[in-house]
PDB file of C-alpha atoms in Angstrom:
ATOM      1  CA  MET A  92       0.000   0.000   0.000  1.00 50.00           C
ATOM      2  CA  GLN A  93       2.828   2.329   0.573  1.00 53.00           C
ATOM      3  CA  THR A  94       3.965   1.909  -2.938  1.00 57.00           C
ATOM      4  CA  ASN A  95       0.671   3.318  -4.134  1.00 60.00           C
ATOM      5  CA  LEU A  96       0.974   6.316  -1.824  1.00 56.00           C
ATOM      6  CA  ALA A  97       4.482   6.937  -2.898  1.00 52.00           C
ATOM      7  CA  ALA A  98       3.375   6.990  -6.510  1.00 55.00           C
ATOM      8  CA  LYS A  99       0.921   9.746  -5.686  1.00 56.00           C
ATOM      9  CA  LYS A 100       3.342  12.160  -4.147  1.00 60.00           C
ATOM     10  CA  ASP A 101       2.256  14.837  -6.583  1.00 65.00           C
ATOM     11  CA  TYR A 102      -1.141  14.929  -4.954  1.00 64.00           C
ATOM     12  CA  ASN A 103      -2.049  18.366  -3.575  1.00 67.00           C
ATOM     13  CA  PHE A 104      -3.380  18.218  -0.027  1.00 65.00           C
ATOM     14  CA  LYS A 105      -3.569  21.974   0.322  1.00 68.00           C
ATOM     15  CA  GLN A 106      -7.067  22.063  -1.007  1.00 66.00           C
ATOM     16  CA  PHE A 107      -8.293  20.370   2.165  1.00 67.00           C
ATOM     17  CA  GLU A 108      -6.676  22.873   4.431  1.00 67.00           C
ATOM     18  CA  ALA A 109      -8.802  25.713   5.729  1.00 63.00           C
ATOM     19  CA  SER A 110      -8.146  28.828   3.788  1.00 60.00           C
ATOM     20  CA  SER A 111      -8.006  32.127   5.521  1.00 62.00           C
ATOM     21  CA  ALA A 112      -9.694  34.137   2.766  1.00 65.00           C
ATOM     22  CA  ALA A 113     -13.333  33.639   1.957  1.00 66.00           C
ATOM     23  CA  PRO A 114     -14.118  32.951  -1.663  1.00 68.00           C
ATOM     24  CA  SER A 115     -15.489  35.873  -3.549  1.00 75.00           C
ATOM     25  CA  ILE A 116     -18.965  35.665  -4.988  1.00 79.00           C
ATOM     26  CA  GLU A 117     -19.370  36.951  -8.440  1.00 82.00           C
ATOM     27  CA  ARG A 118     -22.767  38.221  -9.500  1.00 83.00           C
ATOM     28  CA  LEU A 119     -23.747  37.489 -13.016  1.00 82.00           C
ATOM     29  CA  PRO A 120     -25.496  40.241 -14.898  1.00 83.00           C
ATOM     30  CA  ARG A 121     -29.286  39.946 -14.795  1.00 83.00           C
ATOM     31  CA  ARG A 122     -30.745  38.637 -17.986  1.00 81.00           C
ATOM     32  CA  GLU A 123     -33.506  40.775 -19.402  1.00 82.00           C
ATOM     33  CA  ARG A 124     -36.807  39.014 -19.921  1.00 82.00           C
ATOM     34  CA  VAL A 125     -38.015  39.308 -23.437  1.00 82.00           C
ATOM     35  CA  VAL A 126     -41.744  38.754 -23.826  1.00 81.00           C
ATOM     36  CA  HIS A 127     -42.844  37.690 -27.231  1.00 89.00           C
ATOM     37  CA  PRO A 128     -45.602  39.901 -28.754  1.00 89.00           C
ATOM     38  CA  ALA A 129     -47.681  36.855 -29.674  1.00 92.00           C
ATOM     39  CA  ARG A 130     -47.757  35.858 -26.021  1.00 92.00           C
ATOM     40  CA  ILE A 131     -48.994  39.317 -25.032  1.00 92.00           C
ATOM     41  CA  LEU A 132     -51.648  39.198 -27.741  1.00 94.00           C
ATOM     42  CA  ALA A 133     -52.814  35.712 -26.706  1.00 94.00           C
ATOM     43  CA  THR A 134     -53.071  36.750 -23.053  1.00 95.00           C
ATOM     44  CA  ALA A 135     -55.024  39.872 -23.986  1.00 95.00           C
ATOM     45  CA  LEU A 136     -57.412  37.840 -26.150  1.00 96.00           C
ATOM     46  CA  VAL A 137     -58.021  35.337 -23.362  1.00 96.00           C
ATOM     47  CA  LEU A 138     -58.718  38.119 -20.843  1.00 96.00           C
ATOM     48  CA  LEU A 139     -61.036  39.938 -23.256  1.00 97.00           C
ATOM     49  CA  SER A 140     -62.952  36.762 -24.033  1.00 96.00           C
ATOM     50  CA  VAL A 141     -63.439  36.071 -20.306  1.00 96.00           C
ATOM     51  CA  VAL A 142     -64.673  39.631 -19.720  1.00 96.00           C
ATOM     52  CA  PHE A 143     -67.057  39.541 -22.687  1.00 97.00           C
ATOM     53  CA  ALA A 144     -68.384  36.109 -21.726  1.00 96.00           C
ATOM     54  CA  SER A 145     -69.083  37.368 -18.222  1.00 96.00           C
ATOM     55  CA  LEU A 146     -70.829  40.486 -19.559  1.00 97.00           C
ATOM     56  CA  TYR A 147     -72.861  38.439 -22.032  1.00 97.00           C
ATOM     57  CA  GLY A 148     -73.985  36.116 -19.251  1.00 96.00           C
ATOM     58  CA  ARG A 149     -75.093  39.031 -17.103  1.00 97.00           C
ATOM     59  CA  VAL A 150     -76.983  40.656 -19.997  1.00 97.00           C
ATOM     60  CA  LYS A 151     -78.685  37.363 -20.826  1.00 97.00           C
ATOM     61  CA  ILE A 152     -79.724  36.867 -17.190  1.00 97.00           C
ATOM     62  CA  ALA A 153     -81.112  40.409 -17.036  1.00 97.00           C
ATOM     63  CA  GLN A 154     -83.050  39.842 -20.258  1.00 97.00           C
ATOM     64  CA  LEU A 155     -84.489  36.575 -18.943  1.00 97.00           C
ATOM     65  CA  ASN A 156     -85.519  38.300 -15.704  1.00 97.00           C
ATOM     66  CA  VAL A 157     -87.363  40.962 -17.717  1.00 97.00           C
ATOM     67  CA  ASP A 158     -89.099  38.221 -19.723  1.00 97.00           C
ATOM     68  CA  ILE A 159     -90.075  36.400 -16.519  1.00 97.00           C
ATOM     69  CA  ASN A 160     -91.471  39.588 -14.968  1.00 97.00           C
ATOM     70  CA  THR A 161     -93.465  40.341 -18.133  1.00 97.00           C
ATOM     71  CA  ALA A 162     -94.871  36.810 -18.258  1.00 97.00           C
ATOM     72  CA  THR A 163     -95.741  36.934 -14.542  1.00 97.00           C
ATOM     73  CA  ALA A 164     -97.588  40.239 -14.985  1.00 96.00           C
ATOM     74  CA  GLN A 165     -99.456  38.835 -17.974  1.00 97.00           C
ATOM     75  CA  LEU A 166    -100.355  35.699 -16.000  1.00 97.00           C
ATOM     76  CA  GLU A 167    -101.710  37.771 -13.127  1.00 97.00           C
ATOM     77  CA  GLU A 168    -103.762  39.851 -15.565  1.00 97.00           C
ATOM     78  CA  LEU A 169    -105.174  36.740 -17.230  1.00 97.00           C
ATOM     79  CA  ASN A 170    -106.007  35.177 -13.853  1.00 96.00           C
ATOM     80  CA  SER A 171    -107.929  38.280 -12.807  1.00 96.00           C
ATOM     81  CA  GLU A 172    -109.730  38.263 -16.172  1.00 96.00           C
ATOM     82  CA  LYS A 173    -110.607  34.592 -15.625  1.00 96.00           C
ATOM     83  CA  VAL A 174    -112.023  35.330 -12.164  1.00 95.00           C
ATOM     84  CA  ARG A 175    -114.046  38.220 -13.593  1.00 94.00           C
ATOM     85  CA  MET A 176    -115.425  36.088 -16.437  1.00 93.00           C
ATOM     86  CA  GLU A 177    -116.299  33.215 -14.083  1.00 90.00           C
ATOM     87  CA  ALA A 178    -118.188  35.622 -11.844  1.00 88.00           C
ATOM     88  CA  GLU A 179    -119.994  37.030 -14.871  1.00 85.00           C
ATOM     89  CA  LEU A 180    -120.837  33.529 -16.087  1.00 83.00           C
ATOM     90  CA  ASP A 181    -122.171  32.539 -12.674  1.00 80.00           C
ATOM     91  CA  GLY A 182    -124.345  35.638 -12.708  1.00 74.00           C
ATOM     92  CA  GLN A 183    -125.694  34.848 -16.155  1.00 72.00           C
ATOM     93  CA  MET A 184    -126.425  31.215 -15.440  1.00 74.00           C
ATOM     94  CA  SER A 185    -128.596  31.714 -12.373  1.00 77.00           C
ATOM     95  CA  LEU A 186    -132.129  30.306 -12.679  1.00 81.00           C
ATOM     96  CA  SER A 187    -133.775  33.688 -12.349  1.00 80.00           C
ATOM     97  CA  GLN A 188    -131.550  35.051 -15.147  1.00 80.00           C
ATOM     98  CA  VAL A 189    -132.416  32.082 -17.400  1.00 81.00           C
ATOM     99  CA  GLU A 190    -136.122  32.536 -16.687  1.00 85.00           C
ATOM    100  CA  GLU A 191    -135.911  36.257 -17.433  1.00 84.00           C
ATOM    101  CA  ILE A 192    -134.175  35.676 -20.785  1.00 85.00           C
ATOM    102  CA  ALA A 193    -136.672  32.937 -21.703  1.00 87.00           C
ATOM    103  CA  THR A 194    -139.730  35.114 -20.994  1.00 89.00           C
ATOM    104  CA  GLU A 195    -138.479  38.476 -22.249  1.00 90.00           C
ATOM    105  CA  GLU A 196    -136.202  37.691 -25.194  1.00 90.00           C
ATOM    106  CA  LEU A 197    -137.566  34.359 -26.416  1.00 89.00           C
ATOM    107  CA  GLY A 198    -141.251  34.953 -25.625  1.00 88.00           C
ATOM    108  CA  MET A 199    -141.680  31.733 -23.665  1.00 88.00           C
ATOM    109  CA  VAL A 200    -144.361  31.300 -21.032  1.00 85.00           C
ATOM    110  CA  LYS A 201    -144.769  28.850 -18.195  1.00 82.00           C
ATOM    111  CA  PRO A 202    -147.009  25.910 -19.098  1.00 80.00           C
ATOM    112  CA  ASP A 203    -150.458  25.750 -17.525  1.00 83.00           C
ATOM    113  CA  ASN A 204    -152.307  22.590 -16.485  1.00 79.00           C
ATOM    114  CA  SER A 205    -154.071  22.207 -19.848  1.00 79.00           C
ATOM    115  CA  GLN A 206    -150.763  21.854 -21.639  1.00 78.00           C
ATOM    116  CA  VAL A 207    -149.458  19.076 -19.405  1.00 79.00           C
ATOM    117  CA  THR A 208    -150.307  15.478 -20.415  1.00 80.00           C
ATOM    118  CA  TYR A 209    -149.550  12.506 -18.203  1.00 78.00           C
ATOM    119  CA  LEU A 210    -149.136   9.021 -19.667  1.00 74.00           C
ATOM    120  CA  LYS A 211    -149.703   5.787 -17.778  1.00 74.00           C
ATOM    121  CA  VAL A 212    -147.998   2.704 -19.100  1.00 68.00           C
ATOM    122  CA  ALA A 213    -149.456  -0.650 -18.110  1.00 69.00           C
ATOM    123  CA  GLN A 214    -146.548  -2.935 -18.926  1.00 68.00           C
ATOM    124  CA  GLU A 215    -143.054  -1.764 -19.673  1.00 67.00           C
ATOM    125  CA  ASN A 216    -141.654   1.688 -19.978  1.00 62.00           C
ATOM    126  CA  LYS A 217    -141.292   1.322 -23.687  1.00 63.00           C
ATOM    127  CA  ILE A 218    -142.595   3.459 -26.533  1.00 64.00           C
ATOM    128  CA  GLN A 219    -143.028   2.072 -30.008  1.00 63.00           C
ATOM    129  CA  THR A 220    -143.756   4.184 -33.035  1.00 62.00           C
ATOM    130  CA  SER A 221    -145.358   2.967 -36.199  1.00 60.00           C
ATOM    131  CA  THR A 222    -143.171   5.022 -38.513  1.00 62.00           C
ATOM    132  CA  LYS A 223    -139.478   4.572 -38.676  1.00 63.00           C
ATOM    133  CA  SER A 224    -137.665   7.759 -37.698  1.00 61.00           C
ATOM    134  CA  GLU A 225    -134.591   8.172 -39.782  1.00 70.00           C
ATOM    135  CA  SER A 226    -131.689  10.093 -38.454  1.00 76.00           C
ATOM    136  CA  LEU A 227    -128.829  11.497 -40.469  1.00 75.00           C
ATOM    137  CA  LEU A 228    -126.715   8.522 -39.463  1.00 77.00           C
ATOM    138  CA  ASP A 229    -129.346   6.075 -40.791  1.00 79.00           C
ATOM    139  CA  ILE A 230    -129.584   7.950 -44.104  1.00 78.00           C
ATOM    140  CA  LEU A 231    -125.795   7.949 -44.550  1.00 79.00           C
ATOM    141  CA  SER A 232    -125.620   4.287 -43.608  1.00 79.00           C
ATOM    142  CA  ASP A 233    -128.243   3.388 -46.233  1.00 79.00           C
ATOM    143  CA  PHE A 234    -126.454   5.511 -48.853  1.00 77.00           C
ATOM    144  CA  PHE A 235    -123.102   3.789 -48.311  1.00 78.00           C
ATOM    145  CA  ALA A 236    -124.794   0.374 -48.186  1.00 79.00           C
ATOM    146  CA  GLY A 237    -126.279   1.147 -51.642  1.00 76.00           C
ATOM    147  CA  LEU A 238    -122.761   1.856 -52.893  1.00 76.00           C
ATOM    148  CA  GLY A 239    -121.546  -1.478 -51.541  1.00 74.00           C
ATOM    149  CA  ILE A 240    -119.550  -0.078 -48.629  1.00 74.00           C
ATOM    150  CA  ASP A 241    -120.262  -1.723 -45.289  1.00 67.00           C
ATOM    151  CA  PHE A 242    -119.460  -0.135 -41.956  1.00 60.00           C
TER     152      PHE A 242
END
């Protein structure tokens, strides 16, 4: 092992010794930051788009609130109109109102005892007529049957 140490006699051990002078610190010059114009433009566009989107949202919300208030006012007006019309209808459909319209406008009179006929049926409550009463449905049915169309 000594032979190896002897071969390294040129080795400098002074670097491990404590030096009396402190090393000097050199300050490098500060590098200037160069901002690319495209980066500035992209940042400005992003900020403007955020601002405009926010403004558009607020305008849209305000417009929808105006629409809601208008629709609510219209609904309240229609509800009051409905209540008024229902009250008017109830007033027109009272029995005394119907009787007044029937006697004054239509010329109707109340029936007297001579106009009332009572029927007594001995067997069933069934009425038979000798003539066949044809309704519009019967006439149309016969017409289509004559054409060969069955329903």
